PDB file of C-alpha atoms in Angstrom:
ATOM      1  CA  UNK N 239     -45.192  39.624  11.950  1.00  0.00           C
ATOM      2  CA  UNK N 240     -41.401  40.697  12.373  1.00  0.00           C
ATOM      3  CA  UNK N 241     -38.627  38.116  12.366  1.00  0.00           C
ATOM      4  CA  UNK N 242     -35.190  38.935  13.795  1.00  0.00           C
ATOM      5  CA  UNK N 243     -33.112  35.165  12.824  1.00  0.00           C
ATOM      6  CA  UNK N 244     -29.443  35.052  14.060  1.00  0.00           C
ATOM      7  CA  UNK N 245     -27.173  33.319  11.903  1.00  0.00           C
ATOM      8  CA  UNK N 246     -25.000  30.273  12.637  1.00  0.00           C
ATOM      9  CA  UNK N 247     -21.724  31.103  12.630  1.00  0.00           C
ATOM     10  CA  UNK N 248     -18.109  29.071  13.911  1.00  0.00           C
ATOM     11  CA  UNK N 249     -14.457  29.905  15.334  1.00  0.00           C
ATOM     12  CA  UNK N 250     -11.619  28.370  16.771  1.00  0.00           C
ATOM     13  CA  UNK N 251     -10.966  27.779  19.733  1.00  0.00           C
ATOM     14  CA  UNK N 252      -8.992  30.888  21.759  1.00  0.00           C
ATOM     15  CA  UNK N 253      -9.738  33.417  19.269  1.00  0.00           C
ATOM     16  CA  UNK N 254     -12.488  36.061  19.453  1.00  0.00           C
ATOM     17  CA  UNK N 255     -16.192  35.921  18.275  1.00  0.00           C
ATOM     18  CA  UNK N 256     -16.640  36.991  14.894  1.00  0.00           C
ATOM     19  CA  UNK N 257     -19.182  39.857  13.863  1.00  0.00           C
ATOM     20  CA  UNK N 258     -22.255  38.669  14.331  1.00  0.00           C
ATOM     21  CA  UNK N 259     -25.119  38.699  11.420  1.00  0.00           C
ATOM     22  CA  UNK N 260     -28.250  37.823  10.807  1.00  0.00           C
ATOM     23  CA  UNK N 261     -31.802  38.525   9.171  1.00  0.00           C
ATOM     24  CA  UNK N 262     -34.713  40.305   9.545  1.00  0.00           C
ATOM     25  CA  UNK N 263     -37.861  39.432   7.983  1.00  0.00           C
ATOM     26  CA  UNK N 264     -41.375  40.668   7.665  1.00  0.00           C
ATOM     27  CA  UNK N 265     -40.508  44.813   7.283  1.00  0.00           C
ATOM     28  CA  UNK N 266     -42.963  46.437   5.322  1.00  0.00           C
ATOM     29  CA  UNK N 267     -43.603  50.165   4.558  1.00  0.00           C
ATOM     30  CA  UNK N 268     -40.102  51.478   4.453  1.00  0.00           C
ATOM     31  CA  UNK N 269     -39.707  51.432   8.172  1.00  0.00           C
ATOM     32  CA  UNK N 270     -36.230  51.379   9.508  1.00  0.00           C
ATOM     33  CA  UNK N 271     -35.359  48.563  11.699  1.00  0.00           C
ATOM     34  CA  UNK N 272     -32.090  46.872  12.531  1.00  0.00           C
ATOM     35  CA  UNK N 273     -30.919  44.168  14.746  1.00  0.00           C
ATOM     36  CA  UNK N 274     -27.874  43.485  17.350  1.00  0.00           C
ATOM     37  CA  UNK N 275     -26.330  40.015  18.086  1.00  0.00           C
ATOM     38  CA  UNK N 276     -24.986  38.875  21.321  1.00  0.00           C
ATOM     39  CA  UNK N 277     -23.175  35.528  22.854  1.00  0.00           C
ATOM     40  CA  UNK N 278     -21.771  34.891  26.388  1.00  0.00           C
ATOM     41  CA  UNK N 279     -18.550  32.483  24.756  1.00  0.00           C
ATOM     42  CA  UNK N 280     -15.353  34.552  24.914  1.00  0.00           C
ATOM     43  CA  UNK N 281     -11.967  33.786  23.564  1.00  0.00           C
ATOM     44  CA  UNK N 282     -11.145  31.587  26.702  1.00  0.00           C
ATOM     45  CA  UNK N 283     -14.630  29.862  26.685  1.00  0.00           C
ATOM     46  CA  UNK N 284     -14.208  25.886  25.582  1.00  0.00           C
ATOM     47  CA  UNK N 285     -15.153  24.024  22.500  1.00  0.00           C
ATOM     48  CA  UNK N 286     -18.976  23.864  22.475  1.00  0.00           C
ATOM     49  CA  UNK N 287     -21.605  25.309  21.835  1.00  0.00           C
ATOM     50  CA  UNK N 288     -23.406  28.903  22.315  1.00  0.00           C
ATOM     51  CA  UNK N 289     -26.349  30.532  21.421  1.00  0.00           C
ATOM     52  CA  UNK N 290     -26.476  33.842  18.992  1.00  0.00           C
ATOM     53  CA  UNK N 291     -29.290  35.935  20.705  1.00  0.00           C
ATOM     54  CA  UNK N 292     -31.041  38.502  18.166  1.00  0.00           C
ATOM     55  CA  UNK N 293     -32.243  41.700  19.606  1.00  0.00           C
ATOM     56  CA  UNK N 294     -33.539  45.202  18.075  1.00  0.00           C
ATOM     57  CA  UNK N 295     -31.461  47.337  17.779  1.00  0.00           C
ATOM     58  CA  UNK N 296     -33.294  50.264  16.378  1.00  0.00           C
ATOM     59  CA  UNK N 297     -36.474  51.115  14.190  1.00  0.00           C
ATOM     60  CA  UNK N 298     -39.726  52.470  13.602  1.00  0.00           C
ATOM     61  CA  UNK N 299     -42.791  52.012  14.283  1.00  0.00           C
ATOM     62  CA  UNK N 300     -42.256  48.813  15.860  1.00  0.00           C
ATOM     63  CA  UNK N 301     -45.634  48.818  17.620  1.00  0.00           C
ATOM     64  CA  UNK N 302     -46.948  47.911  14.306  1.00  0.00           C
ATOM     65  CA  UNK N 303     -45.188  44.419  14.118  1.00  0.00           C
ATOM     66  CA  UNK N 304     -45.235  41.585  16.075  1.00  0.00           C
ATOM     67  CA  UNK N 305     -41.652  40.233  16.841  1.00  0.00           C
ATOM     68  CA  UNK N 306     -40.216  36.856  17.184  1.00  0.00           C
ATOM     69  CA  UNK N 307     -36.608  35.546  17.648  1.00  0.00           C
ATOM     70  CA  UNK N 308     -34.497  33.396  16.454  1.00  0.00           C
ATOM     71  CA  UNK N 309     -31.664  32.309  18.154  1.00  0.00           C
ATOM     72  CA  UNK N 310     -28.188  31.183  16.245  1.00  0.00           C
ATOM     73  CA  UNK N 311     -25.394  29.370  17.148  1.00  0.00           C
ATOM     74  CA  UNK N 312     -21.601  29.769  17.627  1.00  0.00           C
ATOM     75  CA  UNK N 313     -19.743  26.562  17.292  1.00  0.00           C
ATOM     76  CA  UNK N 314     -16.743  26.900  19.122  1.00  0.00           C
ATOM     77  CA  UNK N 315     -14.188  24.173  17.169  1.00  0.00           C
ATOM     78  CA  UNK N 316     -10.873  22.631  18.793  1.00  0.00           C
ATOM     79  CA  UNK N 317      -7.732  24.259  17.878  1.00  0.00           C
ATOM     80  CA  UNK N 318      -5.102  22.698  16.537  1.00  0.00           C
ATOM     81  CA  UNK N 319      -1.942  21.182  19.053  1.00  0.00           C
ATOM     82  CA  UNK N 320       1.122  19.698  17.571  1.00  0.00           C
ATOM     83  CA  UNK N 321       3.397  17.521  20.069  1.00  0.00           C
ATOM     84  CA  UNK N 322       6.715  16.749  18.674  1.00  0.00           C
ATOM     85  CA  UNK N 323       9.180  14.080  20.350  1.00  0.00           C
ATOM     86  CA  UNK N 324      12.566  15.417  21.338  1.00  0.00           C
ATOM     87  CA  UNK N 325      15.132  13.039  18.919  1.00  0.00           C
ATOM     88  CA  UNK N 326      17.323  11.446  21.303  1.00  0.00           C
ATOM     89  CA  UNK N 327      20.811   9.518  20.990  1.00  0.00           C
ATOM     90  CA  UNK N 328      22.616   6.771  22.926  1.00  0.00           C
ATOM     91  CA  UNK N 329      25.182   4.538  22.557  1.00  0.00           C
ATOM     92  CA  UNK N 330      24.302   0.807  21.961  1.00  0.00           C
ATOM     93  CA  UNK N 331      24.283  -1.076  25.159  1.00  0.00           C
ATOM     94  CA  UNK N 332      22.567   1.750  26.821  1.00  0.00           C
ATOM     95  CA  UNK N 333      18.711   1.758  27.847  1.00  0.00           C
ATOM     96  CA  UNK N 334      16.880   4.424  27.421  1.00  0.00           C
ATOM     97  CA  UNK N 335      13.823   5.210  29.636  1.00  0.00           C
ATOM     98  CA  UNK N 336      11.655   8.211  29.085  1.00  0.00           C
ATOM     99  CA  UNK N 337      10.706  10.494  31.764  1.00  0.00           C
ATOM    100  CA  UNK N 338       7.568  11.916  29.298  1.00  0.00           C
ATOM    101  CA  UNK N 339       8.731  15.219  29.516  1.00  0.00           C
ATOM    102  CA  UNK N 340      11.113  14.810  26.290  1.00  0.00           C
ATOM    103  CA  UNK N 341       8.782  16.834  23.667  1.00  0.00           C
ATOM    104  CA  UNK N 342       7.305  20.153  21.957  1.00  0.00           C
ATOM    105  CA  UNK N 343       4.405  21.031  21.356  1.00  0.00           C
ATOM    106  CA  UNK N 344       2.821  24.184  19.512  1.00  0.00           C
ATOM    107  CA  UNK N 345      -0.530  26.037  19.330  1.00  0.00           C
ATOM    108  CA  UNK N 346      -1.405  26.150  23.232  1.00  0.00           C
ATOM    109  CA  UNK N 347      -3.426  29.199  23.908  1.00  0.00           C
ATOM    110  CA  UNK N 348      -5.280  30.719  26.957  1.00  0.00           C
ATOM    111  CA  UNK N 349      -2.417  29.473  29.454  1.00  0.00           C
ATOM    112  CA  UNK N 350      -3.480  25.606  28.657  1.00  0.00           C
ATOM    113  CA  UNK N 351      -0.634  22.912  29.162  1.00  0.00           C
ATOM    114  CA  UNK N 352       0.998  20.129  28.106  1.00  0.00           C
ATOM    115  CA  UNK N 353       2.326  18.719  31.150  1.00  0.00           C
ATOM    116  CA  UNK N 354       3.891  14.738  30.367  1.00  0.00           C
ATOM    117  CA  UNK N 355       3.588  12.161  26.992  1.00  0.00           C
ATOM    118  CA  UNK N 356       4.119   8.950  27.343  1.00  0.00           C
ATOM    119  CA  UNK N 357       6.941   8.382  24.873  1.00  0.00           C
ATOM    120  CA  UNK N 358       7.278   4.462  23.434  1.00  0.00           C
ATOM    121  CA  UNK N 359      10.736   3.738  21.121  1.00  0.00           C
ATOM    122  CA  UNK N 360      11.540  -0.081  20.213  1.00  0.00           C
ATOM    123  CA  UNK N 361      15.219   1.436  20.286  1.00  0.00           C
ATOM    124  CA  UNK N 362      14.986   2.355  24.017  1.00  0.00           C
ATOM    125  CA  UNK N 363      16.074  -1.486  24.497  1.00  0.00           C
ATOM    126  CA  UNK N 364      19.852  -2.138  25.493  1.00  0.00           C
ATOM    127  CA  UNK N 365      19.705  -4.712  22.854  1.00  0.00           C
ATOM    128  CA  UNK N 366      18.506  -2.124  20.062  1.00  0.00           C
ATOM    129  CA  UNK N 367      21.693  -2.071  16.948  1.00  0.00           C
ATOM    130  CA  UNK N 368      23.136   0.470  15.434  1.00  0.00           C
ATOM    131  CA  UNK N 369      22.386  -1.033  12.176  1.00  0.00           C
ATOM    132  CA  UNK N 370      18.635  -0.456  12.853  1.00  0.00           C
ATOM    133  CA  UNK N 371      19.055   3.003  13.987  1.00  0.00           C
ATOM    134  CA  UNK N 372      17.444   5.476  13.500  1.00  0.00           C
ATOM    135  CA  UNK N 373      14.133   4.401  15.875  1.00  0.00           C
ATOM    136  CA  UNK N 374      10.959   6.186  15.761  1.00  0.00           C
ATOM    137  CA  UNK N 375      10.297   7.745  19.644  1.00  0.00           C
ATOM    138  CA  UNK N 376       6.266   7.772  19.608  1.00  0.00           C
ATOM    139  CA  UNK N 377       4.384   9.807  21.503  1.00  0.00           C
ATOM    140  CA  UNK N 378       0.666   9.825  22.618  1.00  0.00           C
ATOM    141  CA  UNK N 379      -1.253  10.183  25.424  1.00  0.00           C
ATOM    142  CA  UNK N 380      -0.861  13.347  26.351  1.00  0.00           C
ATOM    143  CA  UNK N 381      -1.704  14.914  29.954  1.00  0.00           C
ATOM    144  CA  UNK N 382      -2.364  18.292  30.975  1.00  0.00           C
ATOM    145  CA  UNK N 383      -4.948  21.241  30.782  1.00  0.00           C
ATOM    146  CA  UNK N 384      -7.589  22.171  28.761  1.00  0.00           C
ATOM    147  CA  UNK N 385      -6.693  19.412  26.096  1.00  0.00           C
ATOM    148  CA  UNK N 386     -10.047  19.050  25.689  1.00  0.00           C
ATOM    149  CA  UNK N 387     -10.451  21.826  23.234  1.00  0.00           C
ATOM    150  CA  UNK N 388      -7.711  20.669  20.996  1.00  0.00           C
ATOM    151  CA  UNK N 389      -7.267  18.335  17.983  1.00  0.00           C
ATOM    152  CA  UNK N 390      -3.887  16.872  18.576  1.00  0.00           C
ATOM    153  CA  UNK N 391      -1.177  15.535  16.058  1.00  0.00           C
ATOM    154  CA  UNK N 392       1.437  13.672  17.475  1.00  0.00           C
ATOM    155  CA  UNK N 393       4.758  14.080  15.674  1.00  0.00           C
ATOM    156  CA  UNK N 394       7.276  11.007  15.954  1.00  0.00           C
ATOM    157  CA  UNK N 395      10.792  11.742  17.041  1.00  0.00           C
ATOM    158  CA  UNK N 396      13.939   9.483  16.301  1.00  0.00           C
ATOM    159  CA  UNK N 397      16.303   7.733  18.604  1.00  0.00           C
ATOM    160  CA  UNK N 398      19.647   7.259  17.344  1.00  0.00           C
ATOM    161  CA  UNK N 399      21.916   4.371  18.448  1.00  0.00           C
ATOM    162  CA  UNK N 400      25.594   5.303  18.247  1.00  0.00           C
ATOM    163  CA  UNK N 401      28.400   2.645  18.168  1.00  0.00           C
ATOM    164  CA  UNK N 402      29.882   2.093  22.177  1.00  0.00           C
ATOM    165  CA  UNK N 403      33.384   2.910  22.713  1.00  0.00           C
ATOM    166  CA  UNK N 404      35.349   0.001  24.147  1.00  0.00           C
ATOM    167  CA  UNK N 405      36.538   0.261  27.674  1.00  0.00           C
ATOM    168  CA  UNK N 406      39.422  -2.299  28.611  1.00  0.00           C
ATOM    169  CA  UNK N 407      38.191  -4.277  31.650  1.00  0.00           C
ATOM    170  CA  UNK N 408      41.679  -6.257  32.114  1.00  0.00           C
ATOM    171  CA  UNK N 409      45.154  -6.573  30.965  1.00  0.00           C
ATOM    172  CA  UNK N 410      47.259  -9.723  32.493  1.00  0.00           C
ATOM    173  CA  UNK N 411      50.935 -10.747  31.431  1.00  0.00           C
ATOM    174  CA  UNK N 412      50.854 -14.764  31.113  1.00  0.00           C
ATOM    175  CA  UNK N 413      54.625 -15.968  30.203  1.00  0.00           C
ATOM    176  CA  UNK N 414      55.510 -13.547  27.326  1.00  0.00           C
ATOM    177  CA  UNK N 415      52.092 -12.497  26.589  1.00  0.00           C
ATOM    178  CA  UNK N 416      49.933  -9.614  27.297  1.00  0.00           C
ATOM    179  CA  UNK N 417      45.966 -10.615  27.779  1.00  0.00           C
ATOM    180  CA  UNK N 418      43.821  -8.225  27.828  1.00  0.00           C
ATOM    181  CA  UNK N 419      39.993  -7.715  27.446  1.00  0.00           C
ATOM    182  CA  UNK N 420      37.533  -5.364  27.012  1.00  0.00           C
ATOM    183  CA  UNK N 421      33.837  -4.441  26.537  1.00  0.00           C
ATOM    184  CA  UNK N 422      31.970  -5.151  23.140  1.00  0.00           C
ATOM    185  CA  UNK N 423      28.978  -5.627  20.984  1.00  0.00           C
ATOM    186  CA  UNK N 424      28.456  -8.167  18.943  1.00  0.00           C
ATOM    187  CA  UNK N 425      27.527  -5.806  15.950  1.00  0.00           C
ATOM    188  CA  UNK N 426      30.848  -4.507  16.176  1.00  0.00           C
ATOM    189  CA  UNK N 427      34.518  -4.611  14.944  1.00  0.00           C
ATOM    190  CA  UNK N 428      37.759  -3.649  17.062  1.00  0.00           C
ATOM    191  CA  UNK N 429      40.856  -3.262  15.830  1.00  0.00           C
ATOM    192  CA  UNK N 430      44.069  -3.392  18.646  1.00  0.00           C
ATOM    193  CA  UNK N 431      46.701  -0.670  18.326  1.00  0.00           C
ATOM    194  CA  UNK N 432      49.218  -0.098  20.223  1.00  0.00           C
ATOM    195  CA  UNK N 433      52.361   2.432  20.803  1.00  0.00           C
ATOM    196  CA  UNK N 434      56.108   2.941  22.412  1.00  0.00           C
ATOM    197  CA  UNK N 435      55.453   6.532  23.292  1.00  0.00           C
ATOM    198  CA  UNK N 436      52.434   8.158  23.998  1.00  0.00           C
ATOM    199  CA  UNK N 437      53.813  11.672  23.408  1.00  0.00           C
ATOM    200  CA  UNK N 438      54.017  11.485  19.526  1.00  0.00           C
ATOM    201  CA  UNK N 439      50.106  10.203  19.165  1.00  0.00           C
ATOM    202  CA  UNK N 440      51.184   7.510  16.890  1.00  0.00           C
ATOM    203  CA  UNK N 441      49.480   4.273  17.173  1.00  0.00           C
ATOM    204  CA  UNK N 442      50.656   0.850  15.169  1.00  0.00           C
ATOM    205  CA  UNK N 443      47.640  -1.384  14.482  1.00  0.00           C
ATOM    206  CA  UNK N 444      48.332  -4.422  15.676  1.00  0.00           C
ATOM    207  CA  UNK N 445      46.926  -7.524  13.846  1.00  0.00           C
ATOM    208  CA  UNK N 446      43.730  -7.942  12.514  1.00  0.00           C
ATOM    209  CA  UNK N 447      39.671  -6.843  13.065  1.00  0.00           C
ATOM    210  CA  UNK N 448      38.939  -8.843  15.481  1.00  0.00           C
ATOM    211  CA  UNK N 449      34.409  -9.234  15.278  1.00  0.00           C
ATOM    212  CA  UNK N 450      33.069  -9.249  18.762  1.00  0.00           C
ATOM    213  CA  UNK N 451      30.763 -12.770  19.654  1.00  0.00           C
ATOM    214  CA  UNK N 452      29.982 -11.642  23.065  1.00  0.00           C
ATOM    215  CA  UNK N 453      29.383  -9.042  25.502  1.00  0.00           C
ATOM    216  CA  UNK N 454      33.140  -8.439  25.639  1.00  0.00           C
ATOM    217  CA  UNK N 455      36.314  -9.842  23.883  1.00  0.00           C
ATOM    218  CA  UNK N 456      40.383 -10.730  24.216  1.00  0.00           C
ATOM    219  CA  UNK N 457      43.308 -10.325  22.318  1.00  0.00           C
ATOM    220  CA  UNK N 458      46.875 -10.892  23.189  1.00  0.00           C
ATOM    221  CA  UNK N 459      50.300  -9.508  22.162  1.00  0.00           C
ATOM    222  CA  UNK N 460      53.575 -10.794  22.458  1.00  0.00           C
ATOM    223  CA  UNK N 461      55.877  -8.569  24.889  1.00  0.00           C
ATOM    224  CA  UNK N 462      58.551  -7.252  22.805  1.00  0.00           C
ATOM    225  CA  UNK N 463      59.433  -4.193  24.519  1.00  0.00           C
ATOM    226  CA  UNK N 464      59.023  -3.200  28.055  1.00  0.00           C
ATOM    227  CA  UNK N 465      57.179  -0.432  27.775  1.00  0.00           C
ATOM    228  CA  UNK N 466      54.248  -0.826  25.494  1.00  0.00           C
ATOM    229  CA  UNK N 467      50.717   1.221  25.153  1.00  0.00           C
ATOM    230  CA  UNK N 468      47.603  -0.679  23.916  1.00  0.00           C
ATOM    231  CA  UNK N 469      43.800   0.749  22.920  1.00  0.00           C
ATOM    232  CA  UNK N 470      41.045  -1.165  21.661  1.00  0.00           C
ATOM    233  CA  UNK N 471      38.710   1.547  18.923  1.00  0.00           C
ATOM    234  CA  UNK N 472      35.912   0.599  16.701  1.00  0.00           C
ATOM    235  CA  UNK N 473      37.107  -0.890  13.635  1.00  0.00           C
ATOM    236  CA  UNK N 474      36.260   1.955  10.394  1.00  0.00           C
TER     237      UNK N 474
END
């Protein structure tokens, strides 16, 4: 009795077969026999599977022996995918909303795709402060082809939340004063400057920070001069 036993072996998914081994048992009398290994999987077959079938090869006097086979197995295991969040910034007030298409990702092989994430941040919220930023962007859920035969790791990005710059929404002379107001934040501070002659680039700061309450805010000036320049900037 002759037995030709394939061995078990493993790869990764999307690269080749290794060689194939095995044993052979039951030669006697210094005869010369050897085996060959085959298996259908190829480098594009998926995570599964396959069976290692033994076969002579060559020998002698193999009328004398009665062969059996043993088939092995090639475990095909899932590569490994990495899917990384694109980091993101916006300026507070804004709301961010993900399309799923803001990431990396690294270790495809055999034309397989990565096609939308869903992407989940709790600083995609208008409401999310600076003070909190940076936010994690999480991803997950990931759609495409042949996914399957991957082990995924989803890397977080981060979403960072920049101060808004001020935009002045009115400016109204009442008597001798100059009202004027503008967008804010209530985790901000605005300082009032103002100028004579916008040529030179020279501001005065006029008054005090002045802590936003609300959405937006108002200060007012005396009118001193008849030609006066005012900005609102984010306090330092």
């Amino acid at each position: 009795l002759l037995t030709i036993r394939a061995a078990n072996t493993n790869r990764v998914y999307g690269q080749v077969n290794p060689l194939f081994t095995g044993t052979i048992v039951g030669v006697t009398n210094g005869d010369n026999i050897t085996a060959a290994y085959s298996c259908s999987a190829t480098v594009i077959s998926p995570v599964g599977a396959y069976p290692v079938v033994p076969g002579i090869s060559e020998g002698t006097d193999l009328t004398n022996y009665t062969i059996t086979y043993a088939d092995g197995t090639l475990t095909i295991n899932p590569a490994a995918l990495t899917v990384m969040a694109s980091n993101r910034t916006k300026a507070y007030g804004q709301t961010v909303t993900f399309a799923g298409t803001e990431f990396s990702a690294g270790g495809l092989v055999n034309g397989d795709t990565v096609t939308n994430v869903t992407l989940t941040s709790s600083g995609a919220a208008a409401t999310a402060t600076v003070a909190g930023s940076p936010y994690a962007i999480v991803p997950g859920a990931a759609l495409g082809t042949g996914l399957t035969n991957y082990t995924i790791t989803y890397v977080n990005g981060t979403l960072t939340v920049t101060p808004s710059q001020p935009a002045i929404l009115s400016a109204n002379q009442s008597g001798n004063l100059i009202i004027f107001t503008w967008s804010a934040a209530t985790t901000q501070t605005y300082q009032i400057q103002c100028t004579t002659d916008l040529s030179q680039g020279t501001w005065t700061i006029l008054g005090g920070p002045i802590a936003a309450t609300n959405s937006t805010a108002t200060a007012s000036d005396f009118i001193t001069n008849s030609q006066m320049f005012y900005r609102v900037v984010l306090a330092p």
